[in-house]
């Protein structure tokens, strides 16, 4: 297998995204690319930033904070996308711009209470566990309306939309998540975010309406 550089892999992913937008008859740049940098080094993040990438997704809090400290001199936007534990919410609230993995009200309440006053409200996606998912995280579709209502009331959060992490190949989850967002938009018209699609399945996610795709290995190569 030929070895590609970071710049080549990044360009290839951007081309896949632009092509998926065209095939779905969506306007250019309506899908944003979140570079998932878990288990990648701070220097890889710095190199990707130099190529124009600003948004990075991390799953593990201690690892993320260590890299954030090394990268304080550049302007990055950080997204927490991993399983969230209640004893970690204060650090997440203080160090991230987005959280994609909120699935319980208690987590949202803590994030809102702990969001530092000098920072903008924290952007939130509710993670939904649709049929066939491997991940145990995520609220059930039944619990979603009540959770969305409660989270939308919290002062230091800005509810933006929904996230899902389907089992490989279960692309029908993308249409289900898009339907759930449409339903919620009837009550909360400002919701604008569908976080879905990864290295292997960004095309069907874009076709179904993704606004963030979360891509790790296709950009950075295999994780350590
Ligand atoms: C690791 C991870 C990704 C990226 O997966 P790749 O297959 O490496 O693109 C996306 N979303 C979440 C929640 C992840 O944990």
Tab-separated table of C-alpha atoms and ligand atoms in Angstrom:
chain	number	residue	atom	x	y	z
A	1	UNK	CA	0.000	0.000	0.000
A	2	UNK	CA	1.372	3.403	-0.889
A	3	UNK	CA	1.911	5.754	2.011
A	4	UNK	CA	0.143	9.057	1.671
A	5	UNK	CA	1.076	12.246	3.464
A	6	UNK	CA	-1.222	14.037	5.869
A	7	UNK	CA	-1.766	16.744	3.254
A	8	UNK	CA	-2.745	14.176	0.609
A	9	UNK	CA	-5.154	12.355	2.913
A	10	UNK	CA	-6.707	15.624	4.060
A	11	UNK	CA	-7.174	16.784	0.470
A	12	UNK	CA	-8.717	13.422	-0.484
A	13	UNK	CA	-11.249	13.688	2.365
A	14	UNK	CA	-12.124	17.246	1.390
A	15	UNK	CA	-12.697	16.091	-2.176
A	16	UNK	CA	-14.916	13.234	-0.977
A	17	UNK	CA	-16.948	15.778	0.986
A	18	UNK	CA	-17.327	18.212	-1.918
A	19	UNK	CA	-18.289	15.339	-4.225
A	20	UNK	CA	-20.844	14.009	-1.732
A	21	UNK	CA	-22.353	17.491	-1.483
A	22	UNK	CA	-22.668	17.695	-5.272
A	23	UNK	CA	-24.207	14.226	-5.571
A	24	UNK	CA	-26.736	15.149	-2.883
A	25	UNK	CA	-27.485	18.445	-4.684
A	26	UNK	CA	-26.362	20.349	-1.618
A	27	UNK	CA	-24.570	23.685	-1.784
A	28	UNK	CA	-20.794	23.632	-1.445
A	29	UNK	CA	-19.478	23.901	2.120
A	30	UNK	CA	-22.806	23.091	3.762
A	31	UNK	CA	-21.110	20.138	5.451
A	32	UNK	CA	-18.352	20.886	7.946
A	33	UNK	CA	-15.424	18.598	8.573
A	34	UNK	CA	-14.577	17.675	12.155
A	35	UNK	CA	-11.099	16.134	12.315
A	36	UNK	CA	-11.182	13.405	14.977
A	37	UNK	CA	-7.756	13.555	16.568
A	38	UNK	CA	-8.083	11.031	19.390
A	39	UNK	CA	-4.810	9.146	19.903
A	40	UNK	CA	-3.073	11.453	17.428
A	41	UNK	CA	-0.290	13.733	18.614
A	42	UNK	CA	-0.410	17.476	19.178
A	43	UNK	CA	2.098	17.866	16.349
A	44	UNK	CA	-0.287	16.113	13.926
A	45	UNK	CA	-3.024	18.522	14.985
A	46	UNK	CA	-0.677	21.455	14.485
A	47	UNK	CA	0.229	20.171	11.013
A	48	UNK	CA	-3.426	19.803	10.031
A	49	UNK	CA	-4.206	23.278	11.336
A	50	UNK	CA	-1.459	24.605	9.078
A	51	UNK	CA	-3.358	23.005	6.159
A	52	UNK	CA	-6.488	24.957	7.106
A	53	UNK	CA	-8.349	22.741	9.594
A	54	UNK	CA	-9.782	24.462	12.668
A	55	UNK	CA	-12.237	22.012	14.288
A	56	UNK	CA	-10.956	18.954	16.138
A	57	UNK	CA	-12.853	16.177	17.921
A	58	UNK	CA	-11.559	14.350	20.982
A	59	UNK	CA	-12.933	11.384	22.964
A	60	UNK	CA	-10.698	11.173	26.013
A	61	UNK	CA	-10.625	14.146	28.339
A	62	UNK	CA	-7.150	13.880	29.884
A	63	UNK	CA	-5.535	13.266	26.524
A	64	UNK	CA	-7.444	16.175	25.008
A	65	UNK	CA	-6.524	18.648	27.754
A	66	UNK	CA	-2.841	17.718	27.495
A	67	UNK	CA	-2.870	18.449	23.758
A	68	UNK	CA	-4.883	21.639	24.224
A	69	UNK	CA	-2.193	22.892	26.593
A	70	UNK	CA	0.471	22.224	23.978
A	71	UNK	CA	-1.544	24.038	21.289
A	72	UNK	CA	-2.598	27.194	23.148
A	73	UNK	CA	-0.736	29.395	20.648
A	74	UNK	CA	-3.061	28.495	17.743
A	75	UNK	CA	-6.761	29.204	17.330
A	76	UNK	CA	-8.604	25.879	17.375
A	77	UNK	CA	-12.175	24.874	18.042
A	78	UNK	CA	-12.548	21.772	20.240
A	79	UNK	CA	-15.408	19.267	20.172
A	80	UNK	CA	-15.912	16.616	22.822
A	81	UNK	CA	-17.395	13.522	21.109
A	82	UNK	CA	-16.697	10.674	23.556
A	83	UNK	CA	-18.695	9.108	26.353
A	84	UNK	CA	-19.221	11.728	29.042
A	85	UNK	CA	-18.987	10.939	32.749
A	86	UNK	CA	-20.559	13.145	35.336
A	87	UNK	CA	-17.348	13.715	37.292
A	88	UNK	CA	-15.710	15.077	34.103
A	89	UNK	CA	-18.290	17.688	33.118
A	90	UNK	CA	-16.525	20.688	34.731
A	91	UNK	CA	-13.365	20.122	32.719
A	92	UNK	CA	-15.337	19.574	29.530
A	93	UNK	CA	-17.353	22.756	30.146
A	94	UNK	CA	-14.147	24.767	30.580
A	95	UNK	CA	-12.149	23.363	27.656
A	96	UNK	CA	-14.486	22.715	24.728
A	97	UNK	CA	-16.656	24.684	22.303
A	98	UNK	CA	-18.992	21.801	21.483
A	99	UNK	CA	-20.164	18.579	23.123
A	100	UNK	CA	-21.711	16.067	20.692
A	101	UNK	CA	-22.384	13.303	23.199
A	102	UNK	CA	-24.950	14.583	25.708
A	103	UNK	CA	-27.477	11.825	26.383
A	104	UNK	CA	-28.821	12.554	29.891
A	105	UNK	CA	-30.262	15.643	31.507
A	106	UNK	CA	-27.968	15.454	34.525
A	107	UNK	CA	-24.947	15.874	32.240
A	108	UNK	CA	-26.498	18.873	30.511
A	109	UNK	CA	-27.399	20.507	33.836
A	110	UNK	CA	-23.875	20.103	35.111
A	111	UNK	CA	-22.341	21.438	31.877
A	112	UNK	CA	-24.619	24.489	32.032
A	113	UNK	CA	-23.835	25.187	35.700
A	114	UNK	CA	-20.115	24.685	35.148
A	115	UNK	CA	-19.678	26.613	31.893
A	116	UNK	CA	-17.354	29.515	32.833
A	117	UNK	CA	-19.092	32.891	32.714
A	118	UNK	CA	-16.539	34.496	30.398
A	119	UNK	CA	-17.106	31.880	27.679
A	120	UNK	CA	-19.880	31.722	25.082
A	121	UNK	CA	-22.642	29.186	25.708
A	122	UNK	CA	-21.502	25.621	25.050
A	123	UNK	CA	-22.853	24.137	21.797
A	124	UNK	CA	-24.679	20.864	22.422
A	125	UNK	CA	-25.763	17.903	20.320
A	126	UNK	CA	-27.906	15.210	21.866
A	127	UNK	CA	-26.583	11.751	21.086
A	128	UNK	CA	-29.329	9.389	19.973
A	129	UNK	CA	-29.046	5.614	20.102
A	130	UNK	CA	-30.932	4.298	17.087
A	131	UNK	CA	-31.573	0.688	16.290
A	132	UNK	CA	-28.527	-1.407	15.490
A	133	UNK	CA	-25.973	0.771	17.192
A	134	UNK	CA	-22.857	-0.720	18.708
A	135	UNK	CA	-22.375	2.097	21.178
A	136	UNK	CA	-24.284	1.918	24.437
A	137	UNK	CA	-24.270	5.705	24.662
A	138	UNK	CA	-27.153	7.814	23.505
A	139	UNK	CA	-30.733	8.427	24.573
A	140	UNK	CA	-33.587	6.443	23.056
A	141	UNK	CA	-35.668	8.131	20.350
A	142	UNK	CA	-38.621	8.015	22.791
A	143	UNK	CA	-36.740	10.027	25.400
A	144	UNK	CA	-35.571	12.638	22.923
A	145	UNK	CA	-38.472	15.174	22.961
A	146	UNK	CA	-38.391	15.535	26.737
A	147	UNK	CA	-34.596	15.704	26.868
A	148	UNK	CA	-34.507	18.329	24.098
A	149	UNK	CA	-37.102	20.408	25.904
A	150	UNK	CA	-35.182	20.353	29.185
A	151	UNK	CA	-31.794	21.039	27.572
A	152	UNK	CA	-33.182	23.932	25.523
A	153	UNK	CA	-34.043	25.709	28.811
A	154	UNK	CA	-30.516	25.620	30.243
A	155	UNK	CA	-28.971	29.092	30.191
A	156	UNK	CA	-25.316	28.342	29.514
A	157	UNK	CA	-25.933	25.800	26.736
A	158	UNK	CA	-27.004	26.259	23.147
A	159	UNK	CA	-28.823	23.220	21.850
A	160	UNK	CA	-27.752	22.820	18.214
A	161	UNK	CA	-28.973	19.386	17.101
A	162	UNK	CA	-28.386	15.643	17.142
A	163	UNK	CA	-25.548	13.157	16.863
A	164	UNK	CA	-25.433	9.443	16.201
A	165	UNK	CA	-22.810	6.713	15.947
A	166	UNK	CA	-24.388	3.820	14.041
A	167	UNK	CA	-23.041	0.310	13.760
A	168	UNK	CA	-20.919	-0.068	10.603
A	169	UNK	CA	-23.182	-0.394	7.582
A	170	UNK	CA	-26.437	0.614	9.247
A	171	UNK	CA	-26.859	3.724	7.132
A	172	UNK	CA	-30.634	3.831	7.714
A	173	UNK	CA	-29.753	5.451	11.056
A	174	UNK	CA	-28.790	8.613	9.177
A	175	UNK	CA	-32.286	9.093	7.726
A	176	UNK	CA	-33.797	8.314	11.132
A	177	UNK	CA	-31.645	10.962	12.796
A	178	UNK	CA	-32.582	13.480	10.094
A	179	UNK	CA	-36.283	12.731	10.713
A	180	UNK	CA	-35.803	13.242	14.455
A	181	UNK	CA	-34.168	16.615	13.822
A	182	UNK	CA	-37.021	17.677	11.516
A	183	UNK	CA	-39.522	16.801	14.210
A	184	UNK	CA	-37.633	18.820	16.846
A	185	UNK	CA	-37.236	21.764	14.473
A	186	UNK	CA	-41.021	22.120	14.614
A	187	UNK	CA	-40.531	23.215	18.239
A	188	UNK	CA	-37.001	24.642	18.098
A	189	UNK	CA	-36.541	26.181	14.636
A	190	UNK	CA	-32.976	27.299	15.400
A	191	UNK	CA	-31.667	23.708	15.507
A	192	UNK	CA	-29.223	23.372	12.617
A	193	UNK	CA	-26.900	20.445	13.307
A	194	UNK	CA	-26.724	16.778	12.358
A	195	UNK	CA	-23.442	15.212	13.481
A	196	UNK	CA	-23.182	11.916	11.609
A	197	UNK	CA	-20.851	10.075	9.257
A	198	UNK	CA	-17.229	8.978	9.756
A	199	UNK	CA	-14.330	7.822	7.560
A	200	UNK	CA	-16.196	4.827	6.160
A	201	UNK	CA	-19.645	6.305	5.690
A	202	UNK	CA	-19.447	10.047	5.197
A	203	UNK	CA	-21.144	9.847	1.765
A	204	UNK	CA	-24.457	8.325	2.915
A	205	UNK	CA	-24.415	10.674	5.914
A	206	UNK	CA	-24.058	13.718	3.655
A	207	UNK	CA	-26.811	12.368	1.398
A	208	UNK	CA	-29.089	12.146	4.459
A	209	UNK	CA	-28.323	15.704	5.600
A	210	UNK	CA	-25.216	15.647	7.836
A	211	UNK	CA	-23.856	19.079	8.759
A	212	UNK	CA	-20.796	17.775	10.640
A	213	UNK	CA	-18.968	14.648	9.543
A	214	UNK	CA	-16.502	13.307	12.123
A	215	UNK	CA	-13.476	11.883	10.326
A	216	UNK	CA	-10.415	10.352	11.979
A	217	UNK	CA	-8.538	7.568	10.192
A	218	UNK	CA	-9.184	8.806	6.645
A	219	UNK	CA	-7.314	12.011	7.565
A	220	UNK	CA	-4.661	10.881	10.049
A	221	UNK	CA	-4.195	7.239	9.130
A	222	UNK	CA	-4.552	4.466	11.680
A	223	UNK	CA	-4.551	5.429	15.319
A	224	UNK	CA	-1.742	4.521	17.719
B	1	LIG	C1	-13.334	7.730	16.546
B	1	LIG	C2	-14.616	8.403	16.271
B	1	LIG	C3	-14.885	8.958	15.008
B	1	LIG	C4	-13.933	8.840	13.827
B	1	LIG	O1	-13.895	7.546	13.352
B	1	LIG	P1	-13.022	7.178	12.034
B	1	LIG	O2	-13.586	5.883	11.615
B	1	LIG	O3	-11.600	7.109	12.477
B	1	LIG	O4	-13.257	8.254	11.046
B	1	LIG	C5	-16.083	9.631	14.840
B	1	LIG	N1	-16.972	9.764	15.854
B	1	LIG	C6	-16.751	9.252	17.068
B	1	LIG	C7	-17.778	9.433	18.132
B	1	LIG	C8	-15.580	8.548	17.311
B	1	LIG	O5	-15.387	8.018	18.526
